[in-house]
Coordinates of C-alpha atoms and ligand atoms in Angstrom, one line a residue:
M1299 CA 84.1 3.5 26.1
S1300 CA 81.5 6.0 25.4
H1301 CA 77.9 5.0 25.1
I1302 CA 77.0 6.7 21.8
T1303 CA 74.4 4.8 20.0
P1304 CA 73.3 5.0 16.4
D1305 CA 69.7 5.4 17.8
A1306 CA 70.7 8.8 19.3
E1307 CA 71.7 10.1 15.9
Q1308 CA 68.6 8.6 14.3
A1309 CA 66.4 10.3 16.8
T1310 CA 67.8 13.8 16.3
G1311 CA 69.5 13.8 12.7
F1312 CA 72.7 15.1 14.6
P1313 CA 75.5 13.2 16.0
P1314 CA 75.2 13.3 19.9
L1315 CA 76.8 16.3 21.5
R1316 CA 79.7 15.3 23.6
V1317 CA 79.2 16.7 27.2
G1318 CA 81.3 17.1 30.2
V1319 CA 79.5 17.6 33.5
I1320 CA 81.0 19.4 36.4
G1321 CA 79.8 18.8 39.8
L1322 CA 78.2 15.8 41.7
G1323 CA 75.8 17.3 44.0
F1324 CA 72.0 17.7 43.3
A1325 CA 72.7 20.1 40.4
G1326 CA 75.5 18.1 38.8
S1327 CA 73.9 14.8 39.2
T1328 CA 70.6 16.1 37.7
H1329 CA 72.5 17.5 34.7
L1330 CA 74.2 14.1 34.3
D1331 CA 71.0 12.3 34.3
A1332 CA 69.3 14.6 32.0
F1333 CA 72.1 14.7 29.4
T1334 CA 72.3 10.9 29.6
A1335 CA 68.6 10.5 29.0
L1336 CA 68.2 12.7 26.0
P1337 CA 68.8 11.3 22.6
G1338 CA 70.9 14.5 21.5
A1339 CA 73.7 14.2 24.0
T1340 CA 76.3 11.7 25.5
V1341 CA 78.3 12.4 28.6
V1342 CA 81.8 11.6 28.1
A1343 CA 83.5 13.4 31.1
L1344 CA 82.5 14.1 34.7
A1345 CA 84.3 16.0 37.4
G1346 CA 84.0 16.5 41.1
K1347 CA 85.8 16.6 44.4
E1348 CA 84.1 13.5 46.1
P1349 CA 86.1 10.6 44.9
E1350 CA 83.7 7.8 45.9
R1351 CA 80.7 9.6 44.3
L1352 CA 82.6 10.3 41.2
A1353 CA 83.6 6.7 40.8
E1354 CA 79.9 5.5 41.6
L1355 CA 78.4 8.0 39.2
G1356 CA 81.1 7.3 36.5
S1357 CA 80.4 3.7 36.6
S1358 CA 76.6 3.6 37.1
R1359 CA 76.1 6.2 34.2
R1360 CA 79.0 4.7 32.1
V1361 CA 81.1 8.0 31.9
P1362 CA 84.6 7.1 30.6
H1363 CA 86.6 10.0 31.8
L1364 CA 86.7 11.1 35.4
Y1365 CA 88.5 14.2 36.9
A1366 CA 88.8 15.6 40.4
D1367 CA 89.4 19.2 39.0
W1368 CA 87.3 21.1 36.5
E1369 CA 90.5 22.4 34.7
D1370 CA 91.3 19.0 33.4
L1371 CA 87.9 18.4 32.1
V1372 CA 87.6 21.7 30.3
A1373 CA 91.1 21.1 28.8
R1374 CA 89.6 18.2 26.8
D1375 CA 89.6 19.3 23.1
D1376 CA 86.9 16.7 22.1
L1377 CA 83.9 18.3 24.1
D1378 CA 81.0 20.1 22.5
V1379 CA 79.4 21.1 25.7
V1380 CA 80.4 21.8 29.4
S1381 CA 77.7 21.5 32.0
I1382 CA 78.2 23.4 35.3
G1383 CA 76.8 22.3 38.6
V1384 CA 79.3 23.7 41.0
P1385 CA 79.2 26.5 43.7
N1386 CA 78.3 30.0 42.3
D1387 CA 81.7 31.4 42.4
L1388 CA 83.1 28.8 40.1
H1389 CA 80.4 29.4 37.3
H1390 CA 82.4 32.4 35.8
P1391 CA 85.9 30.8 35.6
I1392 CA 84.6 27.6 34.3
A1393 CA 82.2 29.2 31.8
M1394 CA 84.9 31.5 30.4
A1395 CA 87.4 28.7 30.0
A1396 CA 84.9 26.7 28.2
L1397 CA 83.5 29.5 26.0
N1398 CA 86.9 30.6 25.0
S1399 CA 88.0 27.1 23.9
G1400 CA 84.8 26.8 21.7
K1401 CA 82.4 24.9 24.0
H1402 CA 78.8 25.6 24.4
V1403 CA 77.8 26.0 28.2
F1404 CA 75.0 25.0 30.3
C1405 CA 75.3 26.8 33.6
E1406 CA 73.3 26.5 37.0
K1407 CA 71.6 29.7 38.2
P1408 CA 72.7 32.2 39.0
L1409 CA 74.9 33.0 36.0
A1410 CA 77.5 34.5 38.4
I1411 CA 78.0 35.9 41.8
N1412 CA 77.5 39.3 40.3
G1413 CA 76.3 41.2 37.2
E1414 CA 79.8 42.3 36.0
L1415 CA 81.1 38.7 36.0
A1416 CA 77.7 37.7 34.3
A1417 CA 78.3 40.4 31.8
Q1418 CA 81.8 39.0 30.8
M1419 CA 80.2 35.5 30.3
V1420 CA 77.6 36.7 27.9
E1421 CA 80.1 38.7 26.0
A1422 CA 82.4 35.7 25.7
A1423 CA 79.4 33.5 24.5
R1424 CA 78.6 36.3 21.8
R1425 CA 82.3 36.6 20.7
N1426 CA 82.7 32.9 20.3
N1427 CA 79.2 32.4 18.9
R1428 CA 78.5 29.7 21.6
V1429 CA 75.3 28.9 23.4
L1430 CA 75.2 30.0 27.1
E1431 CA 72.1 28.7 28.8
V1432 CA 71.0 29.0 32.4
A1433 CA 69.1 26.3 34.3
Y1434 CA 66.0 28.3 35.2
N1435 CA 64.2 25.0 35.4
H1436 CA 61.1 26.1 37.3
R1437 CA 59.7 28.0 34.5
R1438 CA 59.2 24.7 32.6
R1439 CA 56.8 23.6 35.3
A1440 CA 53.5 22.6 33.5
D1441 CA 51.6 25.2 35.6
V1442 CA 53.9 28.0 34.6
Q1443 CA 53.7 26.9 30.9
Y1444 CA 49.8 26.8 31.2
L1445 CA 49.9 30.3 32.7
R1446 CA 52.3 31.5 29.9
G1447 CA 49.7 30.2 27.2
Y1448 CA 46.8 31.7 29.1
L1449 CA 48.5 35.1 29.3
D1450 CA 49.1 35.1 25.6
E1451 CA 45.3 35.3 25.3
K1452 CA 45.6 38.7 27.2
P1453 CA 42.7 37.8 29.8
L1454 CA 44.4 40.0 32.5
G1455 CA 44.3 43.3 30.6
S1456 CA 47.5 45.1 31.5
V1457 CA 49.4 43.5 34.5
Y1458 CA 50.4 46.5 36.7
H1459 CA 51.7 44.6 39.7
T1460 CA 53.2 41.2 40.5
R1461 CA 54.1 39.5 43.8
A1462 CA 56.7 36.9 43.5
S1463 CA 58.1 35.0 46.6
W1464 CA 60.0 31.8 47.6
L1465 CA 59.7 31.5 51.3
R1466 CA 61.0 28.8 53.8
R1467 CA 60.3 28.3 57.5
S1468 CA 63.6 26.8 58.1
G1469 CA 65.8 25.9 55.0
I1470 CA 69.1 27.5 55.1
P1471 CA 71.1 25.3 52.8
G1472 CA 74.4 24.0 54.6
L1473 CA 75.0 26.6 57.3
G1474 CA 78.7 27.4 57.2
S1475 CA 79.1 25.8 53.7
W1476 CA 79.7 27.7 50.3
F1477 CA 76.0 28.5 50.3
T1478 CA 76.1 30.9 53.2
S1479 CA 79.2 32.9 52.3
K1480 CA 79.0 36.0 50.1
A1481 CA 82.4 35.2 48.5
T1482 CA 81.4 31.8 47.2
A1483 CA 77.6 32.3 46.8
G1484 CA 77.2 35.9 46.0
G1485 CA 74.4 36.2 48.4
G1486 CA 71.6 34.4 50.3
P1487 CA 68.1 33.3 49.5
L1488 CA 67.7 36.3 47.0
I1489 CA 70.3 34.9 44.6
D1490 CA 69.4 31.4 45.4
L1491 CA 65.7 31.0 45.4
G1492 CA 64.6 34.6 44.5
S1493 CA 66.3 34.3 41.2
H1494 CA 63.9 31.4 40.3
V1495 CA 60.7 33.2 41.0
L1496 CA 62.0 36.5 39.4
D1497 CA 62.7 34.3 36.3
I1498 CA 59.2 32.8 36.4
A1499 CA 57.7 36.3 36.7
L1500 CA 59.7 38.0 34.2
Y1501 CA 59.1 35.1 31.7
L1502 CA 55.3 35.4 32.3
L1503 CA 55.4 39.1 32.0
D1504 CA 57.3 39.0 28.6
E1505 CA 60.5 40.3 29.9
P1506 CA 59.9 44.0 30.9
R1507 CA 63.2 45.8 31.8
A1508 CA 63.8 46.6 35.4
I1509 CA 64.7 50.3 35.8
S1510 CA 65.0 50.5 39.6
V1511 CA 64.8 48.7 43.0
S1512 CA 64.4 49.6 46.7
A1513 CA 65.1 46.7 49.1
V1514 CA 65.7 45.7 52.5
G1515 CA 67.7 42.5 53.8
H1516 CA 67.9 40.8 57.2
S1517 CA 70.0 38.0 58.6
E1518 CA 68.8 37.5 62.0
L1519 CA 68.4 33.7 62.0
G1520 CA 71.3 32.6 60.0
R1521 CA 73.8 34.7 61.7
A1522 CA 72.7 33.3 65.1
G1523 CA 73.0 29.7 63.6
R1524 CA 69.3 29.1 63.4
G1525 CA 67.0 28.0 60.5
G1526 CA 69.3 25.4 59.0
G1527 CA 67.5 23.0 56.3
N1528 CA 68.3 19.5 55.4
H1529 CA 69.6 20.4 51.9
R1530 CA 72.6 18.1 51.4
V1531 CA 75.7 20.0 50.3
S1532 CA 78.3 17.7 48.7
G1533 CA 81.3 19.2 50.3
G1534 CA 79.7 19.4 53.8
A1535 CA 80.1 22.5 55.9
A1536 CA 83.3 24.3 55.7
G1537 CA 83.1 26.4 58.7
L1538 CA 82.7 29.7 56.6
D1539 CA 81.1 32.7 58.2
F1540 CA 77.5 33.4 57.5
D1541 CA 77.7 36.8 55.9
V1542 CA 74.6 36.8 53.5
E1543 CA 71.0 37.6 54.1
D1544 CA 68.4 35.1 55.2
F1545 CA 65.5 37.3 54.2
T1546 CA 65.1 39.9 51.3
S1547 CA 62.1 41.9 50.2
A1548 CA 62.5 44.2 47.2
L1549 CA 60.1 46.6 45.1
I1550 CA 61.2 46.5 41.5
R1551 CA 59.9 49.2 38.9
F1552 CA 59.7 48.3 35.2
D1553 CA 60.1 50.4 32.0
N1554 CA 56.5 49.8 31.2
G1555 CA 55.2 51.3 34.6
S1556 CA 54.5 47.9 36.3
S1557 CA 56.1 46.8 39.6
M1558 CA 56.9 43.7 41.5
Q1559 CA 57.4 42.9 45.1
L1560 CA 60.0 40.2 45.4
E1561 CA 60.4 38.2 48.5
A1562 CA 62.9 35.4 49.3
S1563 CA 63.7 33.9 52.6
W1564 CA 65.7 30.7 53.7
A1565 CA 64.2 30.9 57.3
S1566 CA 61.7 32.9 59.1
Y1567 CA 59.4 32.3 62.0
S1568 CA 56.2 32.2 59.7
K1569 CA 53.8 29.7 58.4
A1570 CA 55.6 29.4 54.9
N1571 CA 57.4 26.4 54.3
E1572 CA 59.0 25.9 50.9
D1573 CA 56.3 28.3 49.6
I1574 CA 56.5 29.6 46.1
E1575 CA 54.2 32.2 44.7
V1576 CA 53.8 34.4 41.7
E1577 CA 50.7 36.5 41.5
L1578 CA 49.8 39.0 38.8
L1579 CA 47.2 41.7 39.2
G1580 CA 45.8 42.9 35.8
S1581 CA 43.4 45.6 34.9
V1582 CA 40.6 43.1 34.2
G1583 CA 41.8 39.7 35.7
G1584 CA 44.5 38.2 38.0
A1585 CA 46.3 34.9 38.2
R1586 CA 48.1 33.2 41.0
L1587 CA 50.6 30.4 41.0
H1588 CA 51.1 28.9 44.5
V1589 CA 53.3 25.9 44.9
D1590 CA 53.2 24.8 48.5
N1591 CA 55.9 22.4 49.5
Y1592 CA 56.6 21.3 45.8
A1593 CA 52.9 20.6 45.2
T1594 CA 52.2 19.0 41.7
S1595 CA 48.5 20.0 41.4
G1596 CA 46.1 22.6 42.6
T1597 CA 48.7 25.2 42.2
L1598 CA 46.8 27.7 39.9
T1599 CA 43.9 30.1 40.4
L1600 CA 42.6 32.6 37.9
Y1601 CA 40.4 35.6 38.8
A1602 CA 38.0 37.4 36.5
D1603 CA 34.5 39.0 36.4
V1604 CA 32.2 36.6 34.8
A1605 CA 28.8 38.2 33.8
G1606 CA 29.6 40.9 36.1
A1607 CA 30.4 38.7 39.1
P1608 CA 33.8 38.3 40.6
S1609 CA 34.7 34.6 39.8
I1610 CA 37.5 32.1 40.6
V1611 CA 38.7 29.3 38.2
S1612 CA 41.1 26.6 39.5
P1613 CA 42.5 24.8 36.2
D1614 CA 43.4 21.3 36.8
V1615 CA 47.0 21.2 35.6
R1616 CA 49.2 18.3 36.8
V1617 CA 52.9 19.0 37.2
P1618 CA 55.3 16.1 36.3
S1619 CA 58.9 16.3 37.6
G1620 CA 61.8 16.7 35.3
H1621 CA 62.0 20.4 34.7
H1622 CA 65.8 20.2 34.3
K1623 CA 65.4 17.7 31.5
A1624 CA 63.1 20.1 29.6
V1625 CA 65.5 22.9 29.9
I1626 CA 68.4 20.9 28.8
A1627 CA 66.5 19.6 25.8
E1628 CA 65.9 23.2 24.8
F1629 CA 69.6 23.9 25.3
I1630 CA 70.5 21.0 23.1
A1631 CA 68.1 22.2 20.4
A1632 CA 69.7 25.7 20.7
V1633 CA 73.2 24.3 20.1
Q1634 CA 72.1 22.1 17.2
S1635 CA 70.4 25.1 15.5
N1636 CA 72.8 27.3 13.4
D1637 CA 71.3 30.5 14.8
H1638 CA 72.6 31.0 18.4
A1639 CA 71.2 34.6 18.5
G1640 CA 69.3 35.2 21.9
H1641 CA 71.0 32.2 23.4
H1642 CA 74.0 33.8 24.9
G1643 CA 72.7 34.2 28.4
E1644 CA 71.1 37.6 27.9
F1645 CA 68.0 36.7 30.1
A1646 CA 70.1 35.5 33.0
L1647 CA 72.2 38.7 32.7
H1648 CA 69.0 40.9 33.2
R1649 CA 68.3 38.8 36.2
S1650 CA 71.9 39.3 37.6
R1651 CA 71.6 43.0 37.2
I1652 CA 68.4 43.2 39.1
V1653 CA 69.8 41.0 41.9
D1654 CA 72.9 43.3 42.0
A1655 CA 70.8 46.3 42.3
I1656 CA 68.9 44.7 45.1
Y1657 CA 72.0 44.0 47.1
Q1658 CA 73.3 47.5 46.5
S1659 CA 70.0 49.0 47.6
I1660 CA 70.2 46.9 50.9
L1661 CA 73.8 48.2 51.4
E1662 CA 73.1 51.6 50.8
S1663 CA 69.4 51.8 52.1
R1664 CA 68.2 53.6 49.1
E1665 CA 66.6 53.1 45.7
V1666 CA 69.0 52.0 43.0
A1667 CA 68.5 52.8 39.3
I1668 CA 69.4 50.1 36.8
V1669 CA 71.0 51.4 33.8
Ligands
NAD11 N1 68.4 24.9 39.5 C1 68.1 24.2 40.6 O1 66.9 23.8 40.9 C2 69.2 24.0 41.6 C3 69.0 23.4 42.7 C4 70.2 23.2 43.5 C5 71.5 23.8 43.3 N2 71.5 24.7 42.2 C6 72.7 25.4 41.8 O2 73.7 24.3 41.5 C7 75.0 24.7 41.9 C8 75.5 23.6 42.6 O3 74.6 23.3 43.8 P1 74.6 21.8 44.6 O4 73.4 22.0 45.5 O5 74.7 20.9 43.6 O6 76.0 22.1 45.4 P2 76.9 20.9 46.1 O7 77.7 21.6 47.0 O8 76.0 19.9 46.6 O9 77.8 20.3 44.9 C9 78.9 21.1 44.3 C10 79.8 20.1 43.5 O10 80.8 20.9 42.9 C11 82.0 20.4 43.0 N3 83.1 21.0 42.9 C12 83.5 22.2 43.6 N4 84.8 22.6 43.4 C13 85.1 21.9 42.2 C14 86.3 21.9 41.4 N5 87.3 22.8 41.6 N6 86.5 21.1 40.4 C15 85.4 20.1 40.1 N7 84.3 20.1 40.9 C16 84.2 21.0 42.0 C17 81.8 19.5 44.4 O11 82.8 18.5 44.3 C18 80.5 19.1 44.4 O12 80.4 17.9 43.7 C19 74.8 26.1 42.5 O13 75.1 27.1 41.6 C20 73.4 26.2 42.9 O14 72.9 27.4 43.1 C21 70.4 24.7 41.3

């Protein structure tokens, strides 16, 4: 029995969206909890490969229909939404099947393992007039939102350079699992962590178009079996070869003349440990977001000249958790709106194209144009 309540309809003015969630790991269970908690949706189906966890989540969250395979969930004709929290290589086949059978899709990042597959997903969303949204949840942090509002007042002048990074001391997720195989993940920390800080930076900068990148990548620790982290991977290690990078650094040029240095590492012999940073250098001011080990306060610094003297301001912005829930609430609102324009995954596709160009630049040791 589903748990649709009259209250849910009253709260939003719409009947709750019927949602199927695929994946039982961190991502899938976070989607499940967010959709369950929000008044505009009810989770009626859940899929995943771990039978005990499937039964436990199904029973504790009162999900009536449980499946081992995503194909059986997507085949249901009574779902409005499919929510994807599975290894990266499965995002494309699941999204295509869901969009082509008339469902809206909420997908984990990255949209796909490469730009070509991501473009097919965006095209399918447009053709079927369905919403395709990606879980770039970190942009919903309160400090990022504060910065976004601050930048709207143009206090930095023109931002000519951005530094964006997510760096770990020792945090390769599941050495030997799907995370560290090019075929299943599409890449290493760049596609995993770098795509989040790239998203935050592009969002803050008002979406300039990237025109070229020049990048380097290394995999000294991962290939030697060092730098493993404690991220729990649902399927466990599958004994796959480590054939992705564990460190990337890229210089990106934008169509407005500005530039960005993007760095991502899963492991390196350095001080950084779960260190997230986005620093904006402007013609009359600067701003820095620095999240040290998932800090929830003290993350913002603003730089300006005040009465001619270099000055520093540290806004006191507290960061509650629950960023996935905020993104999923936006997704539900987009589905409920009749106008889905701009909600077909276009922003995520731009990020995938940049990531593609970075990997190509690493492979070919040259600057790569993005057309
Ligand atoms: N936005 C974020 O903050 C965030 C955080 C972690 C992971 N992610 C993303 O979420 C996705 C999953 O990551 P995770 O850490 O939860 O991985 P995980 O390995 O812990 O979980 C993957 C789940 O997919 C299921 N699955 C695999 N094949 C399946 C199939 N054929 N049918 C049905 N289910 C299947 C597995 O059973 C498992 O439950 C990835 O795309 C990752 O990049 C995003």
